[in-house]
Structures are given as structure tokens and as C-alpha cells.
Short mmCIF file of C-alpha atoms in Angstrom, two decimals:
data_model
loop_
_atom_site.label_atom_id
_atom_site.label_comp_id
_atom_site.label_asym_id
_atom_site.label_seq_id
_atom_site.Cartn_x
_atom_site.Cartn_y
_atom_site.Cartn_z
CA MET A 607 107.65 97.91 120.67
CA ALA A 608 107.31 101.57 119.73
CA PRO A 609 104.80 102.11 116.88
CA GLY A 610 105.53 105.84 116.53
CA SER A 611 108.37 107.70 118.26
CA ARG A 612 111.42 106.15 119.89
CA ILE A 613 112.41 105.79 123.53
CA THR A 614 115.89 105.73 125.03
CA ALA A 615 117.62 102.71 126.49
CA ALA A 616 117.63 104.52 129.85
CA ILE A 617 113.82 104.53 129.88
CA ALA A 618 113.78 100.79 129.24
CA ASP A 619 116.31 100.21 132.03
CA ARG A 620 114.28 102.19 134.55
CA VAL A 621 111.09 100.31 133.68
CA ARG A 622 112.80 96.93 133.92
CA GLU A 623 114.34 97.89 137.28
CA LEU A 624 111.02 99.05 138.66
CA ALA A 625 109.35 95.82 137.50
CA SER A 626 111.98 93.55 139.03
CA ASP A 627 111.82 95.53 142.27
CA ARG A 628 108.00 95.44 142.54
CA TYR A 629 107.61 91.88 141.30
CA ALA A 630 110.64 90.28 142.96
CA GLY A 631 110.14 86.55 143.30
CA ARG A 632 107.67 86.40 140.42
CA SER A 633 108.66 85.46 136.89
CA VAL A 634 107.97 88.84 135.32
CA GLU A 635 110.08 89.58 132.28
CA ILE A 636 109.85 92.68 130.11
CA PHE A 637 111.48 92.48 126.71
CA PHE A 638 112.13 95.77 124.93
CA HIS A 639 112.37 95.12 121.21
CA PRO A 640 115.58 96.75 119.90
CA GLN A 641 113.37 98.63 117.45
CA CYS A 642 112.25 100.87 120.35
CA PHE A 643 115.64 102.60 120.25
CA GLN A 644 115.99 102.91 116.50
CA SER A 645 115.66 106.19 114.71
CA SER A 646 114.44 107.07 111.22
CA GLY A 647 113.56 110.76 111.05
CA HIS A 648 110.52 111.27 113.24
CA PHE A 649 110.06 107.57 113.83
CA ALA A 650 111.49 104.72 115.88
CA GLY A 651 112.66 103.04 112.70
CA ASP A 652 110.97 103.29 109.33
CA ASP A 653 107.51 101.88 108.65
CA SER A 654 108.76 98.40 107.74
CA VAL A 655 111.01 98.18 110.82
CA ARG A 656 108.19 99.23 113.16
CA ALA A 657 105.72 96.91 111.44
CA GLN A 658 108.11 93.96 111.75
CA ALA A 659 108.76 94.72 115.42
CA PHE A 660 105.02 94.77 116.04
CA LEU A 661 104.63 91.37 114.41
CA ASP A 662 107.70 89.98 116.21
CA ILE A 663 105.95 90.57 119.54
CA ALA A 664 102.30 90.18 118.56
CA ASN A 665 102.72 86.87 116.74
CA ASP A 666 105.02 85.26 119.33
CA GLU A 667 103.06 83.13 121.77
CA ASP A 668 105.88 83.40 124.33
CA PHE A 669 104.83 87.00 125.01
CA ALA A 670 101.67 87.40 127.08
CA ALA A 671 101.25 91.07 126.23
CA LEU A 672 102.37 93.75 123.82
CA TRP A 673 103.03 96.96 125.70
CA PHE A 674 103.39 99.98 123.44
CA ALA A 675 106.54 101.82 124.53
CA ARG A 676 105.51 105.35 123.58
CA GLY A 677 103.11 107.45 121.53
CA GLY A 678 104.44 110.42 119.61
CA TYR A 679 103.38 109.80 116.04
CA GLY A 680 103.49 106.97 113.55
CA ALA A 681 101.14 104.11 114.50
CA CYS A 682 98.59 105.03 111.82
CA ARG A 683 101.24 104.49 109.15
CA ILE A 684 101.55 100.77 109.91
CA ALA A 685 98.20 99.80 111.45
CA GLU A 686 96.16 98.75 108.42
CA GLU A 687 98.85 96.48 107.00
CA MET A 688 99.28 94.65 110.33
CA ILE A 689 95.80 93.23 110.56
CA PRO A 690 95.96 90.51 107.88
CA ARG A 691 99.33 89.38 109.25
CA LEU A 692 98.17 88.62 112.81
CA SER A 693 98.57 85.04 114.05
CA ASP A 694 96.34 83.28 116.57
CA ALA A 695 98.88 84.24 119.23
CA ALA A 696 98.38 87.88 118.31
CA ARG A 697 94.61 87.54 118.58
CA SER A 698 94.73 86.23 122.16
CA LYS A 699 97.28 88.72 123.47
CA VAL A 700 96.83 91.77 125.71
CA TYR A 701 97.79 95.19 124.25
CA LEU A 702 98.28 98.32 126.34
CA GLY A 703 99.03 101.91 125.33
CA TYR A 704 97.44 105.26 124.57
CA SER A 705 97.92 108.50 122.64
CA ASP A 706 99.24 107.79 119.13
CA ALA A 707 99.14 104.03 119.83
CA GLY A 708 95.35 104.44 119.75
CA SER A 709 95.51 104.08 115.95
CA LEU A 710 96.74 100.51 116.40
CA LEU A 711 94.30 99.79 119.24
CA ALA A 712 91.54 100.98 116.90
CA ALA A 713 92.64 98.76 114.03
CA LEU A 714 93.06 95.75 116.32
CA TYR A 715 89.66 96.34 117.90
CA LYS A 716 88.03 96.63 114.50
CA SER A 717 89.59 93.30 113.53
CA GLY A 718 88.07 91.59 116.58
CA VAL A 719 91.05 91.40 118.94
CA ALA A 720 89.63 91.36 122.48
CA GLY A 721 92.45 92.12 124.89
CA LEU A 722 92.98 95.83 124.25
CA ALA A 723 93.38 98.56 126.82
CA HIS A 724 94.09 102.29 126.91
CA GLY A 725 96.59 103.05 129.65
CA PRO A 726 100.12 104.03 130.71
CA MET A 727 103.23 103.20 128.71
CA PRO A 728 106.92 102.79 129.59
CA VAL A 729 107.67 106.38 128.52
CA ASP A 730 105.42 107.64 131.33
CA ILE A 731 108.24 106.83 133.77
CA THR A 732 109.88 110.07 132.61
CA ARG A 733 107.01 112.14 134.08
CA GLU A 734 107.35 113.53 137.59
CA SER A 735 106.26 110.68 139.91
CA GLY A 736 105.97 108.60 136.77
CA ASP A 737 106.65 105.36 138.66
CA ALA A 738 102.99 105.36 139.70
CA ALA A 739 101.81 105.28 136.09
CA VAL A 740 104.15 102.43 135.17
CA GLU A 741 103.22 100.49 138.32
CA ARG A 742 99.56 100.82 137.36
CA ALA A 743 100.28 99.51 133.88
CA LEU A 744 102.20 96.56 135.33
CA ALA A 745 99.41 95.87 137.82
CA TYR A 746 97.01 95.65 134.90
CA LEU A 747 99.31 93.68 132.59
CA ILE A 748 100.40 91.16 135.22
CA ASP A 749 97.43 90.81 137.57
CA ARG A 750 94.51 92.64 135.85
CA ALA A 751 94.38 94.52 139.15
CA PRO A 752 90.98 96.23 139.52
CA HIS A 753 92.59 99.29 141.16
CA ALA A 754 94.32 100.03 137.85
CA LEU A 755 90.99 100.53 136.09
CA GLU A 756 89.16 103.79 135.45
CA ALA A 757 86.43 103.97 138.08
CA SER A 758 83.45 103.78 135.69
CA VAL A 759 84.73 100.61 133.99
CA SER A 760 82.52 97.62 134.84
CA PRO A 761 81.33 94.33 133.35
CA GLU A 762 78.01 96.06 132.59
CA THR A 763 79.53 98.66 130.26
CA CYS A 764 81.34 98.59 126.94
CA THR A 765 84.15 101.12 127.02
CA ALA A 766 86.83 102.58 124.77
CA ALA A 767 89.24 105.48 125.21
CA PHE A 768 91.15 107.67 122.80
CA ASN A 769 93.15 110.81 122.47
CA MET A 770 90.85 113.22 120.65
CA ALA A 771 93.29 114.06 117.85
CA VAL A 772 94.14 110.42 117.26
CA LEU A 773 90.47 109.38 117.09
CA SER A 774 89.64 112.36 114.88
CA GLN A 775 92.34 111.43 112.41
CA ILE A 776 91.21 107.81 111.97
CA LEU A 777 87.53 108.63 111.42
CA GLY A 778 86.44 107.57 107.96
CA THR A 779 89.65 105.61 107.36
CA PRO A 780 89.88 101.81 107.37
CA LEU A 781 91.07 102.02 111.01
CA GLN A 782 87.80 103.37 112.43
CA PRO A 783 86.26 100.74 114.75
CA ASP A 784 82.56 100.29 115.48
CA LEU A 785 81.99 101.93 118.86
CA ALA A 786 78.19 101.59 118.88
CA GLY A 787 76.97 101.19 122.45
CA HIS A 788 80.35 102.06 123.98
CA VAL A 789 81.08 104.67 126.58
CA LEU A 790 83.75 106.66 124.74
CA MET A 791 86.36 108.38 126.91
CA LEU A 792 88.36 111.17 125.34
CA GLU A 793 91.43 113.01 126.57
CA GLU A 794 93.74 115.59 125.06
CA VAL A 795 97.08 117.29 125.59
CA SER A 796 98.75 120.38 124.16
CA GLU A 797 95.86 121.45 121.93
CA HIS A 798 94.25 124.89 121.88
CA LEU A 799 90.62 125.05 123.01
CA TYR A 800 89.56 126.10 119.50
CA ARG A 801 91.10 122.89 118.20
CA ILE A 802 89.41 120.83 120.91
CA ASP A 803 86.15 122.46 119.82
CA ARG A 804 86.86 121.66 116.16
CA MET A 805 87.82 118.05 116.94
CA LEU A 806 84.64 117.55 118.93
CA PHE A 807 82.64 118.98 116.02
CA HIS A 808 84.36 116.40 113.84
CA ILE A 809 84.09 113.47 116.26
CA THR A 810 80.47 114.02 117.31
CA GLY A 811 79.47 114.75 113.71
CA ASN A 812 80.61 111.30 112.57
CA PRO A 813 77.69 108.89 112.04
CA GLY A 814 79.58 105.98 113.62
CA ILE A 815 80.45 107.97 116.73
CA GLY A 816 76.81 109.07 116.87
CA ARG A 817 75.96 105.52 117.96
CA VAL A 818 78.12 105.51 121.12
CA ALA A 819 76.31 105.14 124.47
CA GLY A 820 77.86 108.37 125.66
CA ILE A 821 81.04 110.40 126.04
CA ARG A 822 83.15 110.90 129.15
CA LEU A 823 85.73 113.68 129.17
CA GLY A 824 89.22 112.85 130.39
CA ARG A 825 91.74 115.49 131.30
CA CYS A 826 92.83 118.11 128.77
CA SER A 827 96.27 119.17 129.93
CA ASN A 828 98.91 121.66 128.86
CA ILE A 829 96.39 123.67 126.80
CA PRO A 830 98.19 126.57 125.07
CA ALA A 831 96.67 130.01 125.65
CA ASN A 832 93.86 130.75 123.22
CA GLU A 833 94.08 134.17 121.55
CA PRO A 834 91.56 135.64 122.34
CA GLU A 835 90.19 133.74 125.37
CA PHE A 836 88.07 130.95 123.99
CA GLY A 837 85.19 131.68 126.33
CA GLN A 838 84.30 128.09 127.19
CA THR A 839 86.00 125.38 129.22
CA GLU A 840 86.72 121.99 127.69
CA GLU A 841 83.77 120.53 129.60
CA GLU A 842 81.43 123.23 128.24
CA ILE A 843 82.73 122.44 124.77
CA VAL A 844 82.00 118.72 125.14
CA ARG A 845 78.54 119.47 126.56
CA HIS A 846 77.87 121.75 123.56
CA TRP A 847 78.73 119.13 120.96
CA CYS A 848 77.09 116.28 122.85
CA GLY A 849 73.93 118.37 123.09
CA LYS A 850 74.03 119.24 119.41
CA SER A 851 74.62 115.65 118.27
CA GLY A 852 72.31 113.98 120.79
CA ILE A 853 75.15 111.96 122.35
CA PRO A 854 74.74 111.65 126.14
CA TYR A 855 77.46 113.43 128.10
CA LEU A 856 78.27 111.19 131.05
CA GLY A 857 80.73 113.29 133.06
CA ARG A 858 84.47 113.15 133.55
CA ALA A 859 86.86 110.23 133.00
CA ASP A 860 90.01 109.59 135.01
CA ILE A 861 92.35 109.45 132.02
CA GLY A 862 94.84 111.84 130.47
CA HIS A 863 98.43 112.46 129.46
CA ASP A 864 99.60 112.28 133.10
CA VAL A 865 100.62 109.90 135.87
CA ASP A 866 97.01 109.45 137.03
CA ASN A 867 95.96 107.98 133.68
CA LYS A 868 93.82 104.93 134.55
CA VAL A 869 93.37 101.81 132.43
CA VAL A 870 90.32 101.56 130.15
CA PRO A 871 89.77 98.16 128.51
CA PHE A 872 88.21 98.17 125.04
CA GLY A 873 84.85 96.41 125.03
CA ARG A 874 83.33 94.76 128.05
CA LEU A 875 85.36 93.79 131.10
CA PRO A 876 85.01 90.04 131.74
CA ALA A 877 82.87 89.42 134.83
CA THR A 878 85.07 88.20 137.71
CA THR A 879 84.63 84.52 138.37
CA MET B 842 80.79 138.77 107.17
CA ALA B 843 83.20 136.89 109.41
CA PRO B 844 82.16 133.27 110.02
CA GLY B 845 84.92 132.55 112.56
CA SER B 846 87.22 135.14 114.09
CA ARG B 847 86.73 138.92 114.08
CA ILE B 848 88.50 141.67 112.17
CA THR B 849 89.12 145.25 113.23
CA ALA B 850 87.40 148.31 111.78
CA ALA B 851 90.84 149.47 110.61
CA ILE B 852 91.13 146.42 108.34
CA ALA B 853 87.73 147.17 106.83
CA ASP B 854 88.73 150.80 106.27
CA ARG B 855 91.95 149.85 104.51
CA VAL B 856 90.15 147.41 102.22
CA ARG B 857 87.43 149.94 101.34
CA GLU B 858 90.07 152.60 100.63
CA LEU B 859 92.04 150.26 98.40
CA ALA B 860 88.88 149.31 96.50
CA SER B 861 87.76 152.89 95.92
CA ASP B 862 91.28 153.82 94.80
CA ARG B 863 91.62 150.89 92.35
CA TYR B 864 88.04 151.02 91.08
CA ALA B 865 87.53 154.81 90.99
CA GLY B 866 84.74 155.69 88.59
CA ARG B 867 83.09 152.30 88.89
CA SER B 868 80.21 151.58 91.22
CA VAL B 869 82.04 149.19 93.52
CA GLU B 870 80.73 149.12 97.04
CA ILE B 871 81.95 146.88 99.85
CA PHE B 872 79.69 146.55 102.84
CA PHE B 873 81.26 145.17 106.03
CA HIS B 874 78.53 143.67 108.16
CA PRO B 875 78.88 145.11 111.71
CA GLN B 876 79.10 141.51 112.91
CA CYS B 877 82.69 141.42 111.58
CA PHE B 878 83.78 143.58 114.51
CA GLN B 879 81.80 141.86 117.24
CA SER B 880 83.43 139.67 119.84
CA SER B 881 82.18 136.66 121.77
CA GLY B 882 85.10 134.76 123.26
CA HIS B 883 87.01 133.27 120.34
CA PHE B 884 84.41 134.31 117.80
CA ALA B 885 83.19 137.37 115.89
CA GLY B 886 79.90 137.20 117.73
CA ASP B 887 78.24 134.04 119.01
CA ASP B 888 76.95 131.34 116.70
CA SER B 889 73.53 132.92 116.22
CA VAL B 890 75.00 136.37 115.49
CA ARG B 891 77.41 134.96 112.89
CA ALA B 892 74.70 132.80 111.34
CA GLN B 893 72.34 135.78 111.04
CA ALA B 894 75.07 137.93 109.50
CA PHE B 895 75.74 135.23 106.95
CA LEU B 896 72.05 135.10 106.01
CA ASP B 897 71.78 138.91 105.97
CA ILE B 898 74.32 139.03 103.15
CA ALA B 899 73.70 135.69 101.43
CA ASN B 900 69.93 136.10 101.14
CA ASP B 901 69.98 139.77 100.05
CA GLU B 902 69.83 140.07 96.27
CA ASP B 903 71.36 143.56 96.46
CA PHE B 904 74.72 141.96 97.24
CA ALA B 905 76.49 140.34 94.30
CA ALA B 906 78.97 138.46 96.44
CA LEU B 907 79.66 137.35 99.97
CA TRP B 908 83.31 137.86 100.82
CA PHE B 909 84.40 136.10 103.98
CA ALA B 910 86.31 138.63 106.07
CA ARG B 911 88.64 136.26 107.87
CA GLY B 912 89.30 132.66 108.82
CA GLY B 913 90.47 131.85 112.33
CA TYR B 914 87.95 129.37 113.63
CA GLY B 915 84.20 129.05 113.83
CA ALA B 916 82.62 128.48 110.39
CA CYS B 917 81.96 124.79 111.05
CA ARG B 918 79.78 125.73 114.02
CA ILE B 919 77.21 127.50 111.83
CA ALA B 920 77.55 125.89 108.41
CA GLU B 921 75.08 123.00 108.57
CA GLU B 922 72.23 125.15 109.88
CA MET B 923 72.67 127.72 107.11
CA ILE B 924 71.90 125.46 104.19
CA PRO B 925 68.12 125.04 104.60
CA ARG B 926 67.81 128.80 105.16
CA LEU B 927 69.35 129.90 101.84
CA SER B 928 67.17 131.94 99.48
CA ASP B 929 67.36 131.95 95.67
CA ALA B 930 69.53 135.07 95.98
CA ALA B 931 71.97 133.09 98.12
CA ARG B 932 72.11 130.31 95.56
CA SER B 933 73.15 132.61 92.72
CA LYS B 934 75.75 134.59 94.64
CA VAL B 935 79.56 134.42 94.54
CA TYR B 936 81.41 133.43 97.74
CA LEU B 937 85.12 133.94 98.31
CA GLY B 938 87.36 132.96 101.20
CA TYR B 939 89.71 130.27 102.48
CA SER B 940 91.18 128.71 105.61
CA ASP B 941 88.45 128.20 108.23
CA ALA B 942 85.83 129.61 105.83
CA GLY B 943 86.38 126.39 103.87
CA SER B 944 83.85 124.69 106.16
CA LEU B 945 81.15 126.99 104.77
CA LEU B 946 82.39 126.68 101.20
CA ALA B 947 82.16 122.90 101.66
CA ALA B 948 78.61 123.01 102.99
CA LEU B 949 77.51 125.43 100.25
CA TYR B 950 79.14 123.30 97.58
CA LYS B 951 77.50 120.17 98.90
CA SER B 952 74.14 121.94 98.72
CA GLY B 953 74.66 122.77 95.05
CA VAL B 954 75.68 126.44 95.21
CA ALA B 955 77.83 127.09 92.14
CA GLY B 956 79.67 130.38 92.65
CA LEU B 957 82.24 129.35 95.24
CA ALA B 958 85.92 130.15 95.25
CA HIS B 959 88.94 129.65 97.52
CA GLY B 960 90.99 132.83 97.65
CA PRO B 961 92.15 135.93 99.55
CA MET B 962 90.09 137.68 102.21
CA PRO B 963 90.04 141.22 103.60
CA VAL B 964 92.24 140.21 106.55
CA ASP B 965 95.06 139.45 104.10
CA ILE B 966 95.64 143.20 103.79
CA THR B 967 97.46 142.96 107.14
CA ARG B 968 100.19 140.78 105.58
CA GLU B 969 103.35 142.42 104.28
CA SER B 970 102.49 143.56 100.73
CA GLY B 971 98.97 142.37 101.49
CA ASP B 972 97.43 144.84 99.03
CA ALA B 973 98.31 142.42 96.24
CA ALA B 974 96.19 139.66 97.78
CA VAL B 975 93.21 141.93 98.28
CA GLU B 976 93.56 143.37 94.76
CA ARG B 977 93.50 139.83 93.40
CA ALA B 978 90.36 139.03 95.35
CA LEU B 979 88.70 142.19 94.05
CA ALA B 980 89.78 141.42 90.49
CA TYR B 981 88.05 138.08 90.82
CA LEU B 982 84.95 139.34 92.62
CA ILE B 983 84.39 142.33 90.32
CA ASP B 984 85.70 141.22 86.91
CA ARG B 985 86.36 137.45 87.24
CA ALA B 986 89.82 138.44 86.00
CA PRO B 987 91.66 135.38 84.65
CA HIS B 988 94.98 136.61 86.13
CA ALA B 989 93.50 136.09 89.60
CA LEU B 990 93.11 132.36 89.00
CA GLU B 991 95.47 129.59 89.99
CA ALA B 992 97.36 128.66 86.83
CA SER B 993 96.01 125.11 86.49
CA VAL B 994 92.37 126.21 86.69
CA SER B 995 90.62 125.77 83.35
CA PRO B 996 87.18 125.04 81.90
CA GLU B 997 88.36 121.47 81.31
CA THR B 998 88.97 120.71 85.00
CA CYS B 999 86.84 120.50 88.12
CA THR B 1000 88.73 122.06 91.01
CA ALA B 1001 88.41 122.63 94.75
CA ALA B 1002 90.83 123.92 97.36
CA PHE B 1003 91.05 123.59 101.11
CA ASN B 1004 93.26 124.10 104.08
CA MET B 1005 94.29 120.57 105.12
CA ALA B 1006 93.16 120.86 108.73
CA VAL B 1007 89.81 122.35 107.75
CA LEU B 1008 89.13 119.62 105.19
CA SER B 1009 90.30 116.93 107.60
CA GLN B 1010 87.91 118.12 110.27
CA ILE B 1011 84.80 118.09 108.06
CA LEU B 1012 85.41 114.58 106.65
CA GLY B 1013 82.59 112.27 107.65
CA THR B 1014 80.44 115.14 108.91
CA PRO B 1015 77.36 116.48 107.11
CA LEU B 1016 79.59 119.22 105.62
CA GLN B 1017 81.74 116.89 103.50
CA PRO B 1018 81.10 117.62 99.79
CA ASP B 1019 81.40 115.16 96.94
CA LEU B 1020 84.75 115.92 95.30
CA ALA B 1021 84.74 112.98 92.89
CA GLY B 1022 86.60 113.92 89.72
CA HIS B 1023 87.97 117.15 91.17
CA VAL B 1024 91.55 118.28 91.30
CA LEU B 1025 91.89 118.90 95.03
CA MET B 1026 94.38 121.60 96.06
CA LEU B 1027 95.57 121.55 99.66
CA GLU B 1028 97.55 124.11 101.61
CA GLU B 1029 98.59 124.43 105.24
CA VAL B 1030 100.03 126.88 107.73
CA SER B 1031 101.59 126.57 111.17
CA GLU B 1032 101.34 122.79 111.43
CA HIS B 1033 104.20 120.43 112.25
CA LEU B 1034 105.23 118.02 109.50
CA TYR B 1035 104.09 115.06 111.62
CA ARG B 1036 100.63 116.62 111.71
CA ILE B 1037 100.69 117.25 107.97
CA ASP B 1038 101.57 113.57 107.56
CA ARG B 1039 98.73 112.53 109.89
CA MET B 1040 96.23 114.79 108.12
CA LEU B 1041 97.20 113.37 104.74
CA PHE B 1042 96.79 109.84 106.13
CA HIS B 1043 93.31 110.92 107.20
CA ILE B 1044 92.39 112.81 104.03
CA THR B 1045 93.69 110.28 101.52
CA GLY B 1046 92.22 107.41 103.58
CA ASN B 1047 88.70 108.80 103.21
CA PRO B 1048 86.66 106.88 100.62
CA GLY B 1049 85.10 110.10 99.25
CA ILE B 1050 88.46 111.77 98.80
CA GLY B 1051 89.68 108.60 97.15
CA ARG B 1052 87.53 109.52 94.15
CA VAL B 1053 89.23 112.86 93.43
CA ALA B 1054 91.01 113.22 90.07
CA GLY B 1055 94.23 114.11 91.87
CA ILE B 1056 95.86 116.25 94.52
CA ARG B 1057 97.94 119.37 94.06
CA LEU B 1058 100.01 120.63 96.98
CA GLY B 1059 99.83 124.31 97.83
CA ARG B 1060 102.31 126.03 100.09
CA CYS B 1061 102.87 124.82 103.65
CA SER B 1062 104.17 127.87 105.47
CA ASN B 1063 105.37 128.71 108.96
CA ILE B 1064 105.94 125.03 109.79
CA PRO B 1065 107.14 124.71 113.41
CA ALA B 1066 110.36 122.73 113.89
CA ASN B 1067 109.73 119.01 114.16
CA GLU B 1068 111.49 117.33 117.08
CA PRO B 1069 113.31 115.26 115.86
CA GLU B 1070 113.66 116.25 112.18
CA PHE B 1071 110.73 114.67 110.38
CA GLY B 1072 112.90 113.34 107.61
CA GLN B 1073 110.56 114.12 104.71
CA THR B 1074 109.46 117.35 103.04
CA GLU B 1075 105.76 118.18 102.71
CA GLU B 1076 105.92 117.21 99.04
CA GLU B 1077 107.47 113.82 99.88
CA ILE B 1078 104.69 113.35 102.43
CA VAL B 1079 101.96 114.06 99.88
CA ARG B 1080 103.64 111.78 97.34
CA HIS B 1081 103.77 109.02 99.99
CA TRP B 1082 100.06 109.19 100.80
CA CYS B 1083 98.99 109.67 97.18
CA GLY B 1084 101.03 106.60 96.26
CA LYS B 1085 99.56 104.57 99.08
CA SER B 1086 95.97 105.54 98.31
CA GLY B 1087 96.26 105.47 94.53
CA ILE B 1088 95.35 109.16 94.17
CA PRO B 1089 97.36 110.85 91.40
CA TYR B 1090 99.75 113.51 92.67
CA LEU B 1091 99.63 116.33 90.14
CA GLY B 1092 102.34 118.70 91.39
CA ARG B 1093 102.25 122.02 93.21
CA ALA B 1094 99.41 124.54 93.47
CA ASP B 1095 99.85 128.29 93.72
CA ILE B 1096 97.82 128.70 96.92
CA GLY B 1097 98.67 129.22 100.57
CA HIS B 1098 98.32 131.41 103.62
CA ASP B 1099 100.22 134.24 101.93
CA VAL B 1100 99.87 137.20 99.56
CA ASP B 1101 100.44 135.01 96.49
CA ASN B 1102 97.36 132.91 97.23
CA LYS B 1103 95.57 132.53 93.88
CA VAL B 1104 91.83 132.04 93.36
CA VAL B 1105 90.50 128.50 92.88
CA PRO B 1106 86.83 128.24 91.86
CA PHE B 1107 84.90 125.21 93.13
CA GLY B 1108 83.71 123.04 90.29
CA ARG B 1109 84.27 123.83 86.65
CA LEU B 1110 85.14 127.32 85.44
CA PRO B 1111 82.52 128.50 82.91
CA ALA B 1112 84.02 128.52 79.40
CA THR B 1113 84.60 132.11 78.26
CA THR B 1114 82.03 133.23 75.69
#
């Protein structure tokens, strides 16, 4: 389902074709909720339509996973109301997405749902060489393939990942999860460096975020020109705010709004048995 | 002084000329701290230079007011450190500005400084018919002229005003002031409607903001085209989030990033004697 913006039927077709090609002979079925293609102004259907679509998938035990179709904007408008309506099936399901869908990942994580991950979505197939991103998502959803994971993810570390703007805009709201002790990975797209600086002021200045184990910086892509030149790179900005807030800066993370976006589970990866 | 971005010497000259023309025969003197014209990447001097300039004016009892020269971005980087360094002179001074300078107004208000107001800055003289904005600021700074005030401001009401993005980005940080019981006026410029919606989700979802007496919506100007059409106006968006959060929506406010931007004192206007 699409918690924010809509996708086209062509995107769904391409993803289904890729899945049946790569997983021929295995019983892999991807169901695109018709809500994904609906339109209500900015959104893939109005708030009640998107909320119902979320529950249709989440609460149905016949679906092993809920794969967010696209980001855009809108997940924060339905997230809080979803939590009290989750069934046991919803609580044992895997959820995968990123960008705007992070608002729902946050709310689900706060409510104790365990199977959450930040990673590629169906819409990523529209990127150049986007098949690789969708294949990685499928490898995680179907086989929990270790190669799909961000390299620093391990059973020894609690992790979480967010788009900076999305995390910034849920801080202090009922959606903000407890990330104490987590390695927090942050990525951004299409934001000026002065805004990245301001968001990191906001994020690192939040008392809850102050309890993370450290921050890793994902890719910041498609940054519009700053007027005048900002004078610092995004990594210098993160180092500045980590230094000021006393949060350890742990280096780069292999995530971003691109085809190389790796999967970051929320919480601790189960040790392999 | 300029807490974020720089201004040119030509702007300072125009403002001084306008002031000496309008207040001929009265001892009105405007001092532009040389820091206003400095440059350090994005900023009007680095953090320490801007912080020192702020203290040079704020802590000097020979200045009756500190007039922020321009917004842009950068006030949040120096605000928290300023508070413990304020002298008695700083605590009895008038401060006027808006946009990014709101981060400093917030920190000063939180620390108990009383003479704060949201209103035009010297840089507004560069707008078409910008003299009117600067004249209004001067009328407030020099004579506390009632005609400079936003129409709903009265001794019966606690008020505060912010740019939405600036307020959003200080929520949960040490700069967030207690606005319980205040009429909160919000304005925005150059933000997509989906971002205005997301910021209002964030702002109205904050427990502190939940205690305001109500929200008034200032002007939202220069809104980039939403793709697709958002489907709601900025006023419908504010009504939506006020309704959801139980914050009274009180109608429009006569503030914005424009020459008609009226002055909004923080707190309660002293009753005229």
C-alpha cells in the first residue's frame, strides 16, 4: 500500500514482472492494493482510504509482509490512528520502506512491532538501474538475504534509519520512537545544506535523540545550490552537531534516495541460528 | 546585528537615510554593527563573530533596542549560548525581527526577556515598496506606535509569532519557549503546501504547542507549485490540524514575508497609561 503519494499501475506491473522472473519456481506473490493507484489531491487516496488500505494488508495474516509502495508525503497523517487498530497478524509482519514511510515505521516501532526495516520500495524501479534496488528489497523480504543489509548492521547493534526531514518532523509528536542505544542512520535528498544544518540542529538537540548510541550519515543527494556557498559539506555539518550535542559520529552509512540504498532493520538483527 | 545571513552596506545606508528623513529633528541613531556585512560561507560571520556582535549590542545600555538586520539562516546556531551571557541591559532592551531571527526571539523569550517583537527588519527595504515595512518597524522601535501592531494584538491577549519552519525546527530543543495561553501567529514563505501540512502536523502535535490559546494564520507567500495539486489551501490545512489537535483556529493574522508584515509583541502588550 502507498501511505503517502500514489504510484502508477505500470510501476506495479514492472515490479511484479521482475519478481516472477527472479523468483520463478517459488511461490512469491506481490499484491498491490488498488489504493496505490488512487488519487486525492496530493495523496494516494484520502486519509481514510490510505488508512484502510494499510489495515487491509497489515491485519491480514495471509500477507507475510507489508511493502510500502512509495514515499512522497502523507504517512504522518494516518500513522497515529493505525496503532490501536493493529491485529496480532499486523504485529508479527515485516514492513519495508523509507522516506515519508518512515513516519509509519516510527509509529509501529514505538508500539513494539519488531519486523521493521528501512529500505527500497517498488517506486525505486523507476530510477536508472532501479531493478537493483527492487531486487535488494525482494531479497530481504523473501529470504532476509544478508547481502541486502547495510554493512554495519549486525546482531550486536541496535539500528534505525530515517530521512532527516521525516525524523525531524515527528520529533515531539506521538510518533517519536525511543531510539536510546540505537545507531541512527540519516539520509537526505533535495534539501539545501542550510536546511540540513537546521534539521541536524533540531534532531541532535532533541533529548530523546541525545540518547542514541551514535549517528551514521547516509547519502545526501540532489542538494540544490546554496546561495551563497554554505561553506561546509554535509559530513562536516553532522560532525559539528554531533560534537556540540555529545552524540558520537560513527561515519557514513550506505543508505540514500538511490539504487544503492541498503536495508536497515529497526532494532537488533536476530542472531543467525 | 545579523544573526544569520549578511546584508550589504547599501541596505544599511538606505535604512539610515530613511530614518533620518522621517525622524528629522529627533535624536534617532541607528548603528549597524560591522558584523552585518561580514561573510563566512552561508553566514554573516562565523558563529563566534555573530554571537559577539549580538552581545555587543544586547549588553550595551547605550542601545535602546536590538534590531535584527536580516533572517536567512543561522540564529539557531548561536541562540542557546547567548542566554547565560546576557547583562541587565540586555534584559531590559527591545528586540525586533522575524523569520530565522525567531530562533533568538524564542530563546530570549524562554529566558524571561520581555521586550520582544516579531516584525520587519532592515533587509525588508529591498522589497518593492519596502520603505513602508521599515517605517513600521521604526514606528514601533521609536514610538511603540499602535498603528504598527497586528490588529488582534491587545493588552488582553498574550501573543507570539513565528515563521512555521523556524518554530518547527526549535520544537523539543532548548530554545522552545512556553507558549501556553498565547495566541500563536504563524506565517510561511517559499514552502510547498505538502511541507506546510507536514510542519503543521509537527507543530500542532507538540505537547507544548497544544497549550496555546489558539492559532492565527499569517500569509503563506511564494508557494512553489505542488505536484500534483495539493487539494487544500493553507487555511484548510491549518483548520485540519487545529481540529485534529483541539487547538482553536482563530482566523488570519496580518503578518508575512512581505511589506505589510505587522508587529506582534511577544507576551502581553502593556496597557496604555
